[in-house]
């Protein structure tokens, strides 16, 4: 069976799972600092693995969304419940992470997609 390297996995599900696992760790232990350690470790790992491909600005935007999702989950938890709030926050974070970090860059017309340079046909015609 072929092995999948960690770098081949998209960051989006890992970012979302960080919120879920952090909350679960806090719930299971009853110690909020444990949840904070899980959240910070997960955020650092996701950020460090994403910077080379996405750049600091996109990663900073995702971290900002993560903070807003975290705060938002606390605001909506009294209305919809703690676990549903965490799941919604995780889904929002995963979607934004996919859009800013994991999704393939849009291809320009005339781009053959191999090296970012125009295709040989487009180069010949210019």
PDB file of C-alpha atoms in Angstrom:
ATOM      1  CA  UNK A   1       0.000   0.000   0.000  1.00  0.00           C
ATOM      2  CA  UNK A   2       1.493   3.391  -0.976  1.00  0.00           C
ATOM      3  CA  UNK A   3       2.246   5.813   1.815  1.00  0.00           C
ATOM      4  CA  UNK A   4       0.952   9.357   1.666  1.00  0.00           C
ATOM      5  CA  UNK A   5       3.406  11.974   2.868  1.00  0.00           C
ATOM      6  CA  UNK A   6       2.264  14.613   5.341  1.00  0.00           C
ATOM      7  CA  UNK A   7       3.014  17.324   2.802  1.00  0.00           C
ATOM      8  CA  UNK A   8       0.548  15.735   0.374  1.00  0.00           C
ATOM      9  CA  UNK A   9      -2.328  16.219   2.818  1.00  0.00           C
ATOM     10  CA  UNK A  10      -4.211  19.499   2.480  1.00  0.00           C
ATOM     11  CA  UNK A  11      -4.005  21.894   5.410  1.00  0.00           C
ATOM     12  CA  UNK A  12      -7.746  22.668   5.480  1.00  0.00           C
ATOM     13  CA  UNK A  13      -8.977  19.539   7.282  1.00  0.00           C
ATOM     14  CA  UNK A  14      -6.048  19.724   9.674  1.00  0.00           C
ATOM     15  CA  UNK A  15      -6.872  23.328  10.548  1.00  0.00           C
ATOM     16  CA  UNK A  16     -10.516  22.458  11.168  1.00  0.00           C
ATOM     17  CA  UNK A  17      -9.592  19.409  13.220  1.00  0.00           C
ATOM     18  CA  UNK A  18      -7.328  21.574  15.369  1.00  0.00           C
ATOM     19  CA  UNK A  19     -10.387  23.422  16.669  1.00  0.00           C
ATOM     20  CA  UNK A  20     -12.309  20.205  17.282  1.00  0.00           C
ATOM     21  CA  UNK A  21      -9.412  18.407  18.988  1.00  0.00           C
ATOM     22  CA  UNK A  22      -8.560  21.485  21.052  1.00  0.00           C
ATOM     23  CA  UNK A  23     -12.130  21.742  22.298  1.00  0.00           C
ATOM     24  CA  UNK A  24     -12.283  18.003  22.972  1.00  0.00           C
ATOM     25  CA  UNK A  25      -9.037  18.150  24.947  1.00  0.00           C
ATOM     26  CA  UNK A  26     -10.429  20.966  27.062  1.00  0.00           C
ATOM     27  CA  UNK A  27     -13.710  19.130  27.615  1.00  0.00           C
ATOM     28  CA  UNK A  28     -12.104  15.794  28.474  1.00  0.00           C
ATOM     29  CA  UNK A  29      -9.500  17.199  30.854  1.00  0.00           C
ATOM     30  CA  UNK A  30     -11.494  20.098  32.246  1.00  0.00           C
ATOM     31  CA  UNK A  31      -8.313  22.169  31.938  1.00  0.00           C
ATOM     32  CA  UNK A  32      -8.548  25.096  29.530  1.00  0.00           C
ATOM     33  CA  UNK A  33      -4.773  25.529  29.210  1.00  0.00           C
ATOM     34  CA  UNK A  34      -4.623  22.033  27.693  1.00  0.00           C
ATOM     35  CA  UNK A  35      -7.046  23.175  25.005  1.00  0.00           C
ATOM     36  CA  UNK A  36      -4.958  26.304  24.448  1.00  0.00           C
ATOM     37  CA  UNK A  37      -1.789  24.253  23.994  1.00  0.00           C
ATOM     38  CA  UNK A  38      -3.513  22.016  21.437  1.00  0.00           C
ATOM     39  CA  UNK A  39      -4.877  25.045  19.557  1.00  0.00           C
ATOM     40  CA  UNK A  40      -1.550  26.866  19.515  1.00  0.00           C
ATOM     41  CA  UNK A  41       0.405  23.760  18.489  1.00  0.00           C
ATOM     42  CA  UNK A  42      -2.056  22.973  15.700  1.00  0.00           C
ATOM     43  CA  UNK A  43      -2.082  26.562  14.475  1.00  0.00           C
ATOM     44  CA  UNK A  44       1.714  26.750  14.477  1.00  0.00           C
ATOM     45  CA  UNK A  45       2.051  23.467  12.612  1.00  0.00           C
ATOM     46  CA  UNK A  46      -0.539  24.451   9.987  1.00  0.00           C
ATOM     47  CA  UNK A  47       1.030  27.887   9.558  1.00  0.00           C
ATOM     48  CA  UNK A  48       4.583  26.623   9.208  1.00  0.00           C
ATOM     49  CA  UNK A  49       3.650  23.981   6.658  1.00  0.00           C
ATOM     50  CA  UNK A  50       1.588  26.487   4.622  1.00  0.00           C
ATOM     51  CA  UNK A  51       3.919  29.483   4.438  1.00  0.00           C
ATOM     52  CA  UNK A  52       6.208  28.071   1.711  1.00  0.00           C
ATOM     53  CA  UNK A  53       3.320  27.490  -0.683  1.00  0.00           C
ATOM     54  CA  UNK A  54       0.866  30.227   0.298  1.00  0.00           C
ATOM     55  CA  UNK A  55       3.015  33.019   1.738  1.00  0.00           C
ATOM     56  CA  UNK A  56       2.785  34.873   5.028  1.00  0.00           C
ATOM     57  CA  UNK A  57      -0.102  37.164   4.033  1.00  0.00           C
ATOM     58  CA  UNK A  58      -2.480  34.326   3.215  1.00  0.00           C
ATOM     59  CA  UNK A  59      -1.462  32.385   6.311  1.00  0.00           C
ATOM     60  CA  UNK A  60      -1.950  35.510   8.456  1.00  0.00           C
ATOM     61  CA  UNK A  61      -5.427  35.921   6.952  1.00  0.00           C
ATOM     62  CA  UNK A  62      -6.263  32.309   7.826  1.00  0.00           C
ATOM     63  CA  UNK A  63      -5.008  32.826  11.387  1.00  0.00           C
ATOM     64  CA  UNK A  64      -7.228  35.910  11.626  1.00  0.00           C
ATOM     65  CA  UNK A  65     -10.222  33.883  10.449  1.00  0.00           C
ATOM     66  CA  UNK A  66      -9.319  31.173  12.975  1.00  0.00           C
ATOM     67  CA  UNK A  67      -9.391  33.706  15.797  1.00  0.00           C
ATOM     68  CA  UNK A  68     -12.744  35.057  14.573  1.00  0.00           C
ATOM     69  CA  UNK A  69     -14.142  31.520  14.266  1.00  0.00           C
ATOM     70  CA  UNK A  70     -12.933  30.717  17.790  1.00  0.00           C
ATOM     71  CA  UNK A  71     -14.569  33.840  19.222  1.00  0.00           C
ATOM     72  CA  UNK A  72     -17.686  33.292  17.117  1.00  0.00           C
ATOM     73  CA  UNK A  73     -18.055  29.761  18.414  1.00  0.00           C
ATOM     74  CA  UNK A  74     -18.116  31.131  21.958  1.00  0.00           C
ATOM     75  CA  UNK A  75     -20.770  33.668  20.989  1.00  0.00           C
ATOM     76  CA  UNK A  76     -23.133  31.194  19.309  1.00  0.00           C
ATOM     77  CA  UNK A  77     -22.568  28.287  21.722  1.00  0.00           C
ATOM     78  CA  UNK A  78     -25.309  29.424  24.146  1.00  0.00           C
ATOM     79  CA  UNK A  79     -27.773  29.404  21.251  1.00  0.00           C
ATOM     80  CA  UNK A  80     -26.878  26.249  19.310  1.00  0.00           C
ATOM     81  CA  UNK A  81     -24.771  24.322  21.827  1.00  0.00           C
ATOM     82  CA  UNK A  82     -21.040  24.001  22.370  1.00  0.00           C
ATOM     83  CA  UNK A  83     -20.286  21.114  20.028  1.00  0.00           C
ATOM     84  CA  UNK A  84     -22.370  22.418  17.115  1.00  0.00           C
ATOM     85  CA  UNK A  85     -20.683  25.816  17.514  1.00  0.00           C
ATOM     86  CA  UNK A  86     -17.243  24.214  17.381  1.00  0.00           C
ATOM     87  CA  UNK A  87     -18.161  22.141  14.329  1.00  0.00           C
ATOM     88  CA  UNK A  88     -19.473  25.218  12.488  1.00  0.00           C
ATOM     89  CA  UNK A  89     -16.319  27.168  13.392  1.00  0.00           C
ATOM     90  CA  UNK A  90     -14.149  24.267  12.215  1.00  0.00           C
ATOM     91  CA  UNK A  91     -16.014  24.051   8.900  1.00  0.00           C
ATOM     92  CA  UNK A  92     -15.663  27.796   8.323  1.00  0.00           C
ATOM     93  CA  UNK A  93     -11.955  27.635   9.122  1.00  0.00           C
ATOM     94  CA  UNK A  94     -11.448  24.626   6.864  1.00  0.00           C
ATOM     95  CA  UNK A  95     -13.266  26.328   3.966  1.00  0.00           C
ATOM     96  CA  UNK A  96     -11.237  29.521   4.265  1.00  0.00           C
ATOM     97  CA  UNK A  97      -8.018  27.541   4.632  1.00  0.00           C
ATOM     98  CA  UNK A  98      -8.857  25.591   1.498  1.00  0.00           C
ATOM     99  CA  UNK A  99      -9.599  28.778  -0.446  1.00  0.00           C
ATOM    100  CA  UNK A 100      -6.489  30.682   0.670  1.00  0.00           C
ATOM    101  CA  UNK A 101      -3.908  27.938   1.164  1.00  0.00           C
ATOM    102  CA  UNK A 102      -4.816  24.631  -0.466  1.00  0.00           C
ATOM    103  CA  UNK A 103      -6.805  25.407  -3.610  1.00  0.00           C
ATOM    104  CA  UNK A 104      -4.789  25.343  -6.820  1.00  0.00           C
ATOM    105  CA  UNK A 105      -3.977  28.754  -8.214  1.00  0.00           C
ATOM    106  CA  UNK A 106      -6.231  29.748 -11.110  1.00  0.00           C
ATOM    107  CA  UNK A 107      -4.642  29.138 -14.468  1.00  0.00           C
ATOM    108  CA  UNK A 108      -4.216  31.974 -16.907  1.00  0.00           C
ATOM    109  CA  UNK A 109      -5.221  31.508 -20.501  1.00  0.00           C
ATOM    110  CA  UNK A 110      -2.265  30.293 -22.510  1.00  0.00           C
ATOM    111  CA  UNK A 111      -0.628  28.774 -19.434  1.00  0.00           C
ATOM    112  CA  UNK A 112       0.343  25.154 -19.874  1.00  0.00           C
ATOM    113  CA  UNK A 113       0.458  24.740 -16.078  1.00  0.00           C
ATOM    114  CA  UNK A 114       3.911  23.202 -15.860  1.00  0.00           C
ATOM    115  CA  UNK A 115       6.145  26.068 -14.829  1.00  0.00           C
ATOM    116  CA  UNK A 116       3.913  29.119 -14.755  1.00  0.00           C
ATOM    117  CA  UNK A 117       5.284  30.302 -18.097  1.00  0.00           C
ATOM    118  CA  UNK A 118       3.092  30.682 -21.156  1.00  0.00           C
ATOM    119  CA  UNK A 119       2.805  27.588 -23.296  1.00  0.00           C
ATOM    120  CA  UNK A 120       5.203  27.069 -26.170  1.00  0.00           C
ATOM    121  CA  UNK A 121       2.379  27.817 -28.610  1.00  0.00           C
ATOM    122  CA  UNK A 122       1.730  31.183 -26.921  1.00  0.00           C
ATOM    123  CA  UNK A 123       5.470  31.958 -26.874  1.00  0.00           C
ATOM    124  CA  UNK A 124       5.802  31.175 -30.582  1.00  0.00           C
ATOM    125  CA  UNK A 125       3.014  33.537 -31.554  1.00  0.00           C
ATOM    126  CA  UNK A 126       4.511  36.510 -29.733  1.00  0.00           C
TER     127      UNK A 126
END
